[in-house]
Structure formats: structure tokens, C-alpha cells
Amino acid sequence: MEWVKPFFDTAADWWGPLQPQESDRQRAESISRLAGPNVQRILELGAGDGTTAAAMADLGYSVVAVELSSTRAQRAAARAEQVANLRIVHGDFYTVDLDEQVDCVVYWNGFGIGTDAEQRTLLRRVSREWLRPGGRMILDVFSPWKWARIAGELEYDRYVIDLANSNDYDPVANRFNDRWWPVGDEARAIDQSGRCYTPADLLLLLEGTGLTVERMELDGKEIRTDHRNPAAHPLWDAWEYRVVLRHDT
């Protein structure tokens, strides 16, 4: 995963500082429904600019948020100075030492940057080190079908600078590749890659991690894996779906 830090350091400069969005508030407000009303302490993995971490803290949660990118961690730390009960840790959540045990771990829009083995390593850290027994982990999981359909598309958008964006998809590894570069200068392109999991694949990944699926959902509607689903299922058009994992032991 050597690409992760340089990608997000560079992308943070190109995309510019992130401002709080309605999605940050919606994520924060979903925690009591998905993880229960007794959640007090939350660990966020991959905090970005800290916009969702701040939204969670604003609701009264005590939040520790880990971010690998130096640029984004600095922005998140500056945001935390204006918010009570929010601490930003600049580090790699695969290796960082945290003397924390929390009621809920959240990982919004990022699970899958590593290999299957690396994902399992992270999930085991969650269950063995950070999440109290009976606690929940909430994570967003990339869904493969939409990523596969947009492979080959090219788009242009204005951020701090004019950027081009293209996507490709590896049907063998089930990974998307998302490439960004300044318009007219593809030699400076940066790439991020994400592993996509069907719900059935995710159930297999979780074996031996100490975490079990309590709920899968898309836009608040439950995804069922215990009966046949039609081809017209909403997952066909979804970038990702949300999963609640329970730590039972």
C-alpha cells in the first residue's frame, strides 16, 4: 500500500480543503441507529480532513480519529481545535499504537485499499485491540458492479486546479483503479485502488477476524444474504454499501 500516503497528500492539494457536507451529518446521526444508543467512545479510521469526525463530536461522542496523510491530518487537527471531545492521530492504522478501547469503530468510504490479507489484519486489530466486547464496527464496502460499468470513462472537473479523472477495473482481482491528473499533464497522474466485495465475499473475508455481520444495508434498506435476490437489486447501481459488524468475544 505504498501508494496510499503520496496519493492522498497530493490529492489533498489538488482537491483542496474539504468542507462539512450533509453526508457528514448523516453518517454521525446513523451511529445511534446502527451501533446502539449507548455508544460514547468512537474510533474513526481514515479521518480525511476530519469533517465527519467533527460531526460525530458535535453530537456528544468522544472521538479519536486516525489519518495517514500529513496534509489531511493537519487540516483535521486544525478543525479539532474548534471542537470538544475530538483528538486527531497522525499515523497508519495498521501500525499505530492506540491505548483506546471504544464502543464503536467507524471506517467511512475507504475499506479495501489493501489486499484481503491486509484487510483481515486490520479487522483483527479492531476486534483484539480497540473494540470492546459487544461493540460494533461500521464500515462502507465498495460494491463491484458500478465500478466495473464505468471502467474506461474519462471526466474533467474543476477543483483547486482543472483535473482529469479516469477509471479502470480488474475483473480478476475485483479492484477498481481511480486515476487523477492535471489536465494536459498525465505524466503527473496519481492512482488509487480499492478492493470491491460482494456481500457473499465479505462474509468469507470476515472468517477468523472475531467480527460477525449484524446488518448490511444500502440507503437504510437491509441487504439480505439468506434468500435469493433479483437481478434488479439496487446494488447494481451503488458505489458502496454499509455494514455493521459485531464483536462478540
PDB file of C-alpha atoms in Angstrom:
ATOM      1  CA  MET A   1       0.000   0.000   0.000  1.00  0.00           C
ATOM      2  CA  GLU A   2       2.926   2.333  -0.658  1.00  0.00           C
ATOM      3  CA  TRP A   3       0.707   4.443  -2.908  1.00  0.00           C
ATOM      4  CA  VAL A   4      -1.757   5.478  -0.184  1.00  0.00           C
ATOM      5  CA  LYS A   5       0.080   8.300   1.595  1.00  0.00           C
ATOM      6  CA  PRO A   6       1.544  10.006  -1.518  1.00  0.00           C
ATOM      7  CA  PHE A   7      -1.789   9.714  -3.313  1.00  0.00           C
ATOM      8  CA  PHE A   8      -3.796  11.393  -0.572  1.00  0.00           C
ATOM      9  CA  ASP A   9      -1.141  14.012   0.183  1.00  0.00           C
ATOM     10  CA  THR A  10      -1.138  15.035  -3.484  1.00  0.00           C
ATOM     11  CA  ALA A  11      -4.887  14.680  -3.960  1.00  0.00           C
ATOM     12  CA  ALA A  12      -5.497  16.814  -0.878  1.00  0.00           C
ATOM     13  CA  ASP A  13      -3.590  19.667  -2.535  1.00  0.00           C
ATOM     14  CA  TRP A  14      -5.366  19.225  -5.872  1.00  0.00           C
ATOM     15  CA  TRP A  15      -8.872  18.812  -4.426  1.00  0.00           C
ATOM     16  CA  GLY A  16      -8.420  21.495  -1.784  1.00  0.00           C
ATOM     17  CA  PRO A  17      -9.697  21.517   1.821  1.00  0.00           C
ATOM     18  CA  LEU A  18     -12.954  19.636   2.314  1.00  0.00           C
ATOM     19  CA  GLN A  19     -15.877  21.473   3.837  1.00  0.00           C
ATOM     20  CA  PRO A  20     -18.544  19.843   6.039  1.00  0.00           C
ATOM     21  CA  GLN A  21     -21.268  18.196   3.983  1.00  0.00           C
ATOM     22  CA  GLU A  22     -24.731  16.846   4.664  1.00  0.00           C
ATOM     23  CA  SER A  23     -23.224  13.360   4.329  1.00  0.00           C
ATOM     24  CA  ASP A  24     -21.024  14.034   7.386  1.00  0.00           C
ATOM     25  CA  ARG A  25     -24.086  14.826   9.496  1.00  0.00           C
ATOM     26  CA  GLN A  26     -25.964  11.796   8.130  1.00  0.00           C
ATOM     27  CA  ARG A  27     -23.079   9.472   8.989  1.00  0.00           C
ATOM     28  CA  ALA A  28     -22.878  10.828  12.522  1.00  0.00           C
ATOM     29  CA  GLU A  29     -26.610  10.563  13.062  1.00  0.00           C
ATOM     30  CA  SER A  30     -26.682   6.966  11.802  1.00  0.00           C
ATOM     31  CA  ILE A  31     -24.446   5.727  14.633  1.00  0.00           C
ATOM     32  CA  SER A  32     -27.141   5.502  17.306  1.00  0.00           C
ATOM     33  CA  ARG A  33     -29.374   3.524  14.934  1.00  0.00           C
ATOM     34  CA  LEU A  34     -26.657   1.154  13.724  1.00  0.00           C
ATOM     35  CA  ALA A  35     -24.487   0.748  16.832  1.00  0.00           C
ATOM     36  CA  GLY A  36     -26.998   1.410  19.605  1.00  0.00           C
ATOM     37  CA  PRO A  37     -27.880   4.275  21.932  1.00  0.00           C
ATOM     38  CA  ASN A  38     -25.152   3.524  24.487  1.00  0.00           C
ATOM     39  CA  VAL A  39     -22.191   4.446  22.282  1.00  0.00           C
ATOM     40  CA  GLN A  40     -19.951   7.020  23.928  1.00  0.00           C
ATOM     41  CA  ARG A  41     -16.432   6.498  22.574  1.00  0.00           C
ATOM     42  CA  ILE A  42     -15.723   6.204  18.838  1.00  0.00           C
ATOM     43  CA  LEU A  43     -12.565   5.435  16.868  1.00  0.00           C
ATOM     44  CA  GLU A  44     -12.573   6.628  13.253  1.00  0.00           C
ATOM     45  CA  LEU A  45     -10.150   5.056  10.768  1.00  0.00           C
ATOM     46  CA  GLY A  46      -9.162   7.199   7.788  1.00  0.00           C
ATOM     47  CA  ALA A  47     -10.476  10.536   9.031  1.00  0.00           C
ATOM     48  CA  GLY A  48      -9.532  12.639   5.996  1.00  0.00           C
ATOM     49  CA  ASP A  49      -9.958  16.340   6.732  1.00  0.00           C
ATOM     50  CA  GLY A  50     -11.898  15.487   9.902  1.00  0.00           C
ATOM     51  CA  THR A  51     -15.321  16.665   8.728  1.00  0.00           C
ATOM     52  CA  THR A  52     -17.193  13.524   9.804  1.00  0.00           C
ATOM     53  CA  ALA A  53     -15.146  13.225  12.994  1.00  0.00           C
ATOM     54  CA  ALA A  54     -16.208  16.759  13.910  1.00  0.00           C
ATOM     55  CA  ALA A  55     -19.847  15.959  13.139  1.00  0.00           C
ATOM     56  CA  MET A  56     -19.676  12.951  15.476  1.00  0.00           C
ATOM     57  CA  ALA A  57     -18.057  15.020  18.217  1.00  0.00           C
ATOM     58  CA  ASP A  58     -20.731  17.697  17.776  1.00  0.00           C
ATOM     59  CA  LEU A  59     -23.317  15.059  18.683  1.00  0.00           C
ATOM     60  CA  GLY A  60     -21.547  14.469  22.005  1.00  0.00           C
ATOM     61  CA  TYR A  61     -19.434  11.438  21.155  1.00  0.00           C
ATOM     62  CA  SER A  62     -15.823  11.253  22.341  1.00  0.00           C
ATOM     63  CA  VAL A  63     -13.892  10.691  19.111  1.00  0.00           C
ATOM     64  CA  VAL A  64     -10.357   9.587  18.296  1.00  0.00           C
ATOM     65  CA  ALA A  65      -9.636   9.789  14.567  1.00  0.00           C
ATOM     66  CA  VAL A  66      -6.605   8.354  12.731  1.00  0.00           C
ATOM     67  CA  GLU A  67      -5.375   9.763   9.410  1.00  0.00           C
ATOM     68  CA  LEU A  68      -2.305   8.741   7.396  1.00  0.00           C
ATOM     69  CA  SER A  69      -1.969  11.724   5.046  1.00  0.00           C
ATOM     70  CA  SER A  70       0.120  14.506   6.564  1.00  0.00           C
ATOM     71  CA  THR A  71      -1.822  17.204   4.735  1.00  0.00           C
ATOM     72  CA  ARG A  72      -5.219  15.891   5.714  1.00  0.00           C
ATOM     73  CA  ALA A  73      -4.176  15.129   9.295  1.00  0.00           C
ATOM     74  CA  GLN A  74      -3.032  18.751   9.692  1.00  0.00           C
ATOM     75  CA  ARG A  75      -6.380  20.016   8.425  1.00  0.00           C
ATOM     76  CA  ALA A  76      -8.238  17.639  10.722  1.00  0.00           C
ATOM     77  CA  ALA A  77      -6.131  18.741  13.708  1.00  0.00           C
ATOM     78  CA  ALA A  78      -6.910  22.384  12.971  1.00  0.00           C
ATOM     79  CA  ARG A  79     -10.613  21.505  12.835  1.00  0.00           C
ATOM     80  CA  ALA A  80     -10.326  19.607  16.131  1.00  0.00           C
ATOM     81  CA  GLU A  81      -9.108  22.762  17.872  1.00  0.00           C
ATOM     82  CA  GLN A  82     -12.623  24.159  17.400  1.00  0.00           C
ATOM     83  CA  VAL A  83     -14.451  21.008  18.562  1.00  0.00           C
ATOM     84  CA  ALA A  84     -14.675  19.450  22.015  1.00  0.00           C
ATOM     85  CA  ASN A  85     -14.020  15.719  22.517  1.00  0.00           C
ATOM     86  CA  LEU A  86     -12.095  15.201  19.270  1.00  0.00           C
ATOM     87  CA  ARG A  87      -8.496  14.011  19.046  1.00  0.00           C
ATOM     88  CA  ILE A  88      -6.636  13.516  15.766  1.00  0.00           C
ATOM     89  CA  VAL A  89      -3.829  10.956  15.497  1.00  0.00           C
ATOM     90  CA  HIS A  90      -1.474  11.233  12.530  1.00  0.00           C
ATOM     91  CA  GLY A  91      -0.480   7.668  11.741  1.00  0.00           C
ATOM     92  CA  ASP A  92      -1.027   4.405   9.891  1.00  0.00           C
ATOM     93  CA  PHE A  93      -3.882   2.473  11.463  1.00  0.00           C
ATOM     94  CA  TYR A  94      -2.182  -0.796  10.502  1.00  0.00           C
ATOM     95  CA  THR A  95       0.723   0.021  12.816  1.00  0.00           C
ATOM     96  CA  VAL A  96      -0.294   2.872  15.129  1.00  0.00           C
ATOM     97  CA  ASP A  97      -0.336   2.226  18.864  1.00  0.00           C
ATOM     98  CA  LEU A  98      -3.597   3.368  20.428  1.00  0.00           C
ATOM     99  CA  ASP A  99      -4.298   2.932  24.108  1.00  0.00           C
ATOM    100  CA  GLU A 100      -8.005   3.001  23.412  1.00  0.00           C
ATOM    101  CA  GLN A 101     -10.970   0.694  23.828  1.00  0.00           C
ATOM    102  CA  VAL A 102     -14.095   2.086  22.273  1.00  0.00           C
ATOM    103  CA  ASP A 103     -17.781   1.309  21.866  1.00  0.00           C
ATOM    104  CA  CYS A 104     -17.737   1.774  18.092  1.00  0.00           C
ATOM    105  CA  VAL A 105     -15.161   1.813  15.285  1.00  0.00           C
ATOM    106  CA  VAL A 106     -16.125   3.550  12.026  1.00  0.00           C
ATOM    107  CA  TYR A 107     -14.452   3.420   8.637  1.00  0.00           C
ATOM    108  CA  TRP A 108     -16.326   5.537   6.115  1.00  0.00           C
ATOM    109  CA  ASN A 109     -15.663   5.231   2.375  1.00  0.00           C
ATOM    110  CA  GLY A 110     -12.231   3.610   2.383  1.00  0.00           C
ATOM    111  CA  PHE A 111     -12.262  -0.063   3.365  1.00  0.00           C
ATOM    112  CA  GLY A 112     -10.493  -2.124   0.691  1.00  0.00           C
ATOM    113  CA  ILE A 113      -7.338  -0.140  -0.029  1.00  0.00           C
ATOM    114  CA  GLY A 114      -5.207  -3.165   0.859  1.00  0.00           C
ATOM    115  CA  THR A 115      -5.162  -6.846  -0.014  1.00  0.00           C
ATOM    116  CA  ASP A 116      -7.513  -9.387   1.515  1.00  0.00           C
ATOM    117  CA  ALA A 117      -4.767 -10.350   3.971  1.00  0.00           C
ATOM    118  CA  GLU A 118      -4.249  -6.704   4.948  1.00  0.00           C
ATOM    119  CA  GLN A 119      -7.984  -6.194   5.401  1.00  0.00           C
ATOM    120  CA  ARG A 120      -8.127  -9.217   7.719  1.00  0.00           C
ATOM    121  CA  THR A 121      -5.150  -7.871   9.678  1.00  0.00           C
ATOM    122  CA  LEU A 122      -6.991  -4.602  10.210  1.00  0.00           C
ATOM    123  CA  LEU A 123     -10.218  -6.325  11.241  1.00  0.00           C
ATOM    124  CA  ARG A 124      -8.314  -8.447  13.753  1.00  0.00           C
ATOM    125  CA  ARG A 125      -6.747  -5.298  15.228  1.00  0.00           C
ATOM    126  CA  VAL A 126     -10.230  -3.868  15.629  1.00  0.00           C
ATOM    127  CA  SER A 127     -11.552  -6.929  17.449  1.00  0.00           C
ATOM    128  CA  ARG A 128      -8.472  -7.680  19.551  1.00  0.00           C
ATOM    129  CA  GLU A 129      -7.224  -4.226  20.474  1.00  0.00           C
ATOM    130  CA  TRP A 130      -9.787  -1.466  20.098  1.00  0.00           C
ATOM    131  CA  LEU A 131     -13.394  -2.621  20.150  1.00  0.00           C
ATOM    132  CA  ARG A 132     -14.949  -3.650  23.447  1.00  0.00           C
ATOM    133  CA  PRO A 133     -16.895  -6.940  23.569  1.00  0.00           C
ATOM    134  CA  GLY A 134     -20.399  -6.286  22.299  1.00  0.00           C
ATOM    135  CA  GLY A 135     -19.237  -3.185  20.415  1.00  0.00           C
ATOM    136  CA  ARG A 136     -19.865  -2.501  16.746  1.00  0.00           C
ATOM    137  CA  MET A 137     -17.812  -1.574  13.737  1.00  0.00           C
ATOM    138  CA  ILE A 138     -19.492   0.389  10.941  1.00  0.00           C
ATOM    139  CA  LEU A 139     -17.793   0.378   7.561  1.00  0.00           C
ATOM    140  CA  ASP A 140     -18.555   1.245   3.960  1.00  0.00           C
ATOM    141  CA  VAL A 141     -17.718  -1.528   1.488  1.00  0.00           C
ATOM    142  CA  PHE A 142     -17.106  -0.908  -2.219  1.00  0.00           C
ATOM    143  CA  SER A 143     -19.649  -2.717  -4.397  1.00  0.00           C
ATOM    144  CA  PRO A 144     -18.167  -4.107  -7.650  1.00  0.00           C
ATOM    145  CA  TRP A 145     -20.830  -3.674 -10.288  1.00  0.00           C
ATOM    146  CA  LYS A 146     -20.983   0.092 -10.759  1.00  0.00           C
ATOM    147  CA  TRP A 147     -17.196   0.398 -10.611  1.00  0.00           C
ATOM    148  CA  ALA A 148     -16.945  -2.230 -13.348  1.00  0.00           C
ATOM    149  CA  ARG A 149     -19.521  -0.474 -15.540  1.00  0.00           C
ATOM    150  CA  ILE A 150     -17.754   2.901 -15.520  1.00  0.00           C
ATOM    151  CA  ALA A 151     -14.367   1.404 -16.495  1.00  0.00           C
ATOM    152  CA  GLY A 152     -12.881   3.403 -19.362  1.00  0.00           C
ATOM    153  CA  GLU A 153     -14.850   6.587 -18.711  1.00  0.00           C
ATOM    154  CA  LEU A 154     -12.988   9.920 -18.653  1.00  0.00           C
ATOM    155  CA  GLU A 155     -14.227  13.024 -16.846  1.00  0.00           C
ATOM    156  CA  TYR A 156     -12.974  16.560 -16.227  1.00  0.00           C
ATOM    157  CA  ASP A 157     -13.708  18.745 -13.211  1.00  0.00           C
ATOM    158  CA  ARG A 158     -12.547  21.928 -11.542  1.00  0.00           C
ATOM    159  CA  TYR A 159     -11.020  21.707  -8.075  1.00  0.00           C
ATOM    160  CA  VAL A 160      -8.067  23.848  -6.969  1.00  0.00           C
ATOM    161  CA  ILE A 161      -6.844  23.101 -10.494  1.00  0.00           C
ATOM    162  CA  ASP A 162      -8.509  21.537 -13.542  1.00  0.00           C
ATOM    163  CA  LEU A 163      -8.330  17.762 -13.159  1.00  0.00           C
ATOM    164  CA  ALA A 164      -8.977  14.776 -15.378  1.00  0.00           C
ATOM    165  CA  ASN A 165     -10.240  11.528 -13.877  1.00  0.00           C
ATOM    166  CA  SER A 166     -10.428   8.043 -15.381  1.00  0.00           C
ATOM    167  CA  ASN A 167     -11.354   4.639 -14.000  1.00  0.00           C
ATOM    168  CA  ASP A 168     -10.426   1.070 -14.838  1.00  0.00           C
ATOM    169  CA  TYR A 169     -11.469  -2.249 -13.318  1.00  0.00           C
ATOM    170  CA  ASP A 170      -9.658  -5.536 -12.807  1.00  0.00           C
ATOM    171  CA  PRO A 171     -12.294  -8.312 -13.068  1.00  0.00           C
ATOM    172  CA  VAL A 172      -9.876 -10.955 -11.745  1.00  0.00           C
ATOM    173  CA  ALA A 173      -8.765  -9.144  -8.577  1.00  0.00           C
ATOM    174  CA  ASN A 174     -12.093  -7.267  -8.237  1.00  0.00           C
ATOM    175  CA  ARG A 175     -10.302  -3.941  -7.797  1.00  0.00           C
ATOM    176  CA  PHE A 176     -11.048  -0.554  -9.288  1.00  0.00           C
ATOM    177  CA  ASN A 177      -8.287   1.864 -10.269  1.00  0.00           C
ATOM    178  CA  ASP A 178      -9.096   5.570  -9.988  1.00  0.00           C
ATOM    179  CA  ARG A 179      -6.614   7.899 -11.752  1.00  0.00           C
ATOM    180  CA  TRP A 180      -6.317  11.696 -11.392  1.00  0.00           C
ATOM    181  CA  TRP A 181      -4.040  14.184 -13.143  1.00  0.00           C
ATOM    182  CA  PRO A 182      -3.839  17.893 -14.008  1.00  0.00           C
ATOM    183  CA  VAL A 183      -5.444  18.462 -17.387  1.00  0.00           C
ATOM    184  CA  GLY A 184      -2.775  18.272 -20.080  1.00  0.00           C
ATOM    185  CA  ASP A 185      -0.171  16.689 -17.784  1.00  0.00           C
ATOM    186  CA  GLU A 186      -0.924  12.971 -17.384  1.00  0.00           C
ATOM    187  CA  ALA A 187       2.738  12.360 -16.562  1.00  0.00           C
ATOM    188  CA  ARG A 188       1.861  13.600 -13.053  1.00  0.00           C
ATOM    189  CA  ALA A 189      -1.035  11.183 -12.648  1.00  0.00           C
ATOM    190  CA  ILE A 190      -1.758   9.594  -9.274  1.00  0.00           C
ATOM    191  CA  ASP A 191      -3.699   6.354  -8.804  1.00  0.00           C
ATOM    192  CA  GLN A 192      -5.757   4.876  -6.031  1.00  0.00           C
ATOM    193  CA  SER A 193      -7.036   1.308  -5.960  1.00  0.00           C
ATOM    194  CA  GLY A 194      -9.834  -0.339  -3.994  1.00  0.00           C
ATOM    195  CA  ARG A 195     -10.928  -3.924  -3.470  1.00  0.00           C
ATOM    196  CA  CYS A 196     -14.638  -4.469  -4.099  1.00  0.00           C
ATOM    197  CA  TYR A 197     -16.571  -7.128  -2.182  1.00  0.00           C
ATOM    198  CA  THR A 198     -19.941  -8.635  -2.885  1.00  0.00           C
ATOM    199  CA  PRO A 199     -21.832  -9.310   0.357  1.00  0.00           C
ATOM    200  CA  ALA A 200     -21.042 -13.019  -0.039  1.00  0.00           C
ATOM    201  CA  ASP A 201     -17.328 -12.239  -0.472  1.00  0.00           C
ATOM    202  CA  LEU A 202     -17.350 -10.063   2.631  1.00  0.00           C
ATOM    203  CA  LEU A 203     -18.795 -12.891   4.733  1.00  0.00           C
ATOM    204  CA  LEU A 204     -15.860 -15.069   3.673  1.00  0.00           C
ATOM    205  CA  LEU A 205     -13.344 -12.303   4.419  1.00  0.00           C
ATOM    206  CA  LEU A 206     -14.632 -11.977   7.984  1.00  0.00           C
ATOM    207  CA  GLU A 207     -13.960 -15.588   8.935  1.00  0.00           C
ATOM    208  CA  GLY A 208     -11.444 -15.730  11.777  1.00  0.00           C
ATOM    209  CA  THR A 209     -11.447 -11.972  12.439  1.00  0.00           C
ATOM    210  CA  GLY A 210     -13.564 -12.030  15.596  1.00  0.00           C
ATOM    211  CA  LEU A 211     -16.238  -9.917  13.907  1.00  0.00           C
ATOM    212  CA  THR A 212     -19.599 -11.034  12.507  1.00  0.00           C
ATOM    213  CA  VAL A 213     -22.143  -9.263  10.334  1.00  0.00           C
ATOM    214  CA  GLU A 214     -25.087  -7.856  12.245  1.00  0.00           C
ATOM    215  CA  ARG A 215     -26.550  -5.850   9.371  1.00  0.00           C
ATOM    216  CA  MET A 216     -25.866  -4.911   5.765  1.00  0.00           C
ATOM    217  CA  GLU A 217     -27.773  -2.046   4.187  1.00  0.00           C
ATOM    218  CA  LEU A 218     -27.971   0.304   1.230  1.00  0.00           C
ATOM    219  CA  ASP A 219     -29.565   3.715   1.735  1.00  0.00           C
ATOM    220  CA  GLY A 220     -31.018   2.441   5.005  1.00  0.00           C
ATOM    221  CA  LYS A 221     -32.667  -0.644   3.488  1.00  0.00           C
ATOM    222  CA  GLU A 222     -31.447  -4.033   4.658  1.00  0.00           C
ATOM    223  CA  ILE A 223     -29.469  -6.276   2.308  1.00  0.00           C
ATOM    224  CA  ARG A 224     -30.404  -9.905   2.886  1.00  0.00           C
ATOM    225  CA  THR A 225     -27.958 -12.720   2.159  1.00  0.00           C
ATOM    226  CA  ASP A 226     -30.227 -15.538   3.324  1.00  0.00           C
ATOM    227  CA  HIS A 227     -32.577 -15.614   0.333  1.00  0.00           C
ATOM    228  CA  ARG A 228     -32.469 -15.129  -3.424  1.00  0.00           C
ATOM    229  CA  ASN A 229     -32.205 -11.548  -4.664  1.00  0.00           C
ATOM    230  CA  PRO A 230     -33.364 -10.309  -8.098  1.00  0.00           C
ATOM    231  CA  ALA A 231     -31.023  -9.109 -10.829  1.00  0.00           C
ATOM    232  CA  ALA A 232     -32.566  -5.651 -10.496  1.00  0.00           C
ATOM    233  CA  HIS A 233     -31.174  -5.274  -6.960  1.00  0.00           C
ATOM    234  CA  PRO A 234     -30.125  -1.683  -6.062  1.00  0.00           C
ATOM    235  CA  LEU A 235     -26.528  -2.883  -5.503  1.00  0.00           C
ATOM    236  CA  TRP A 236     -26.077  -2.836  -9.279  1.00  0.00           C
ATOM    237  CA  ASP A 237     -26.102   0.970  -9.158  1.00  0.00           C
ATOM    238  CA  ALA A 238     -24.295   1.536  -5.854  1.00  0.00           C
ATOM    239  CA  TRP A 239     -20.716   2.673  -5.298  1.00  0.00           C
ATOM    240  CA  GLU A 240     -20.738   1.094  -1.842  1.00  0.00           C
ATOM    241  CA  TYR A 241     -22.960  -0.361   0.853  1.00  0.00           C
ATOM    242  CA  ARG A 242     -22.832  -0.145   4.641  1.00  0.00           C
ATOM    243  CA  VAL A 243     -22.090  -2.984   7.057  1.00  0.00           C
ATOM    244  CA  VAL A 244     -22.415  -3.276  10.829  1.00  0.00           C
ATOM    245  CA  LEU A 245     -20.056  -5.799  12.441  1.00  0.00           C
ATOM    246  CA  ARG A 246     -20.388  -7.035  15.999  1.00  0.00           C
ATOM    247  CA  HIS A 247     -17.580  -8.040  18.316  1.00  0.00           C
ATOM    248  CA  ASP A 248     -18.991 -10.944  20.278  1.00  0.00           C
ATOM    249  CA  THR A 249     -15.940 -12.201  22.200  1.00  0.00           C
TER     250      THR A 249
END
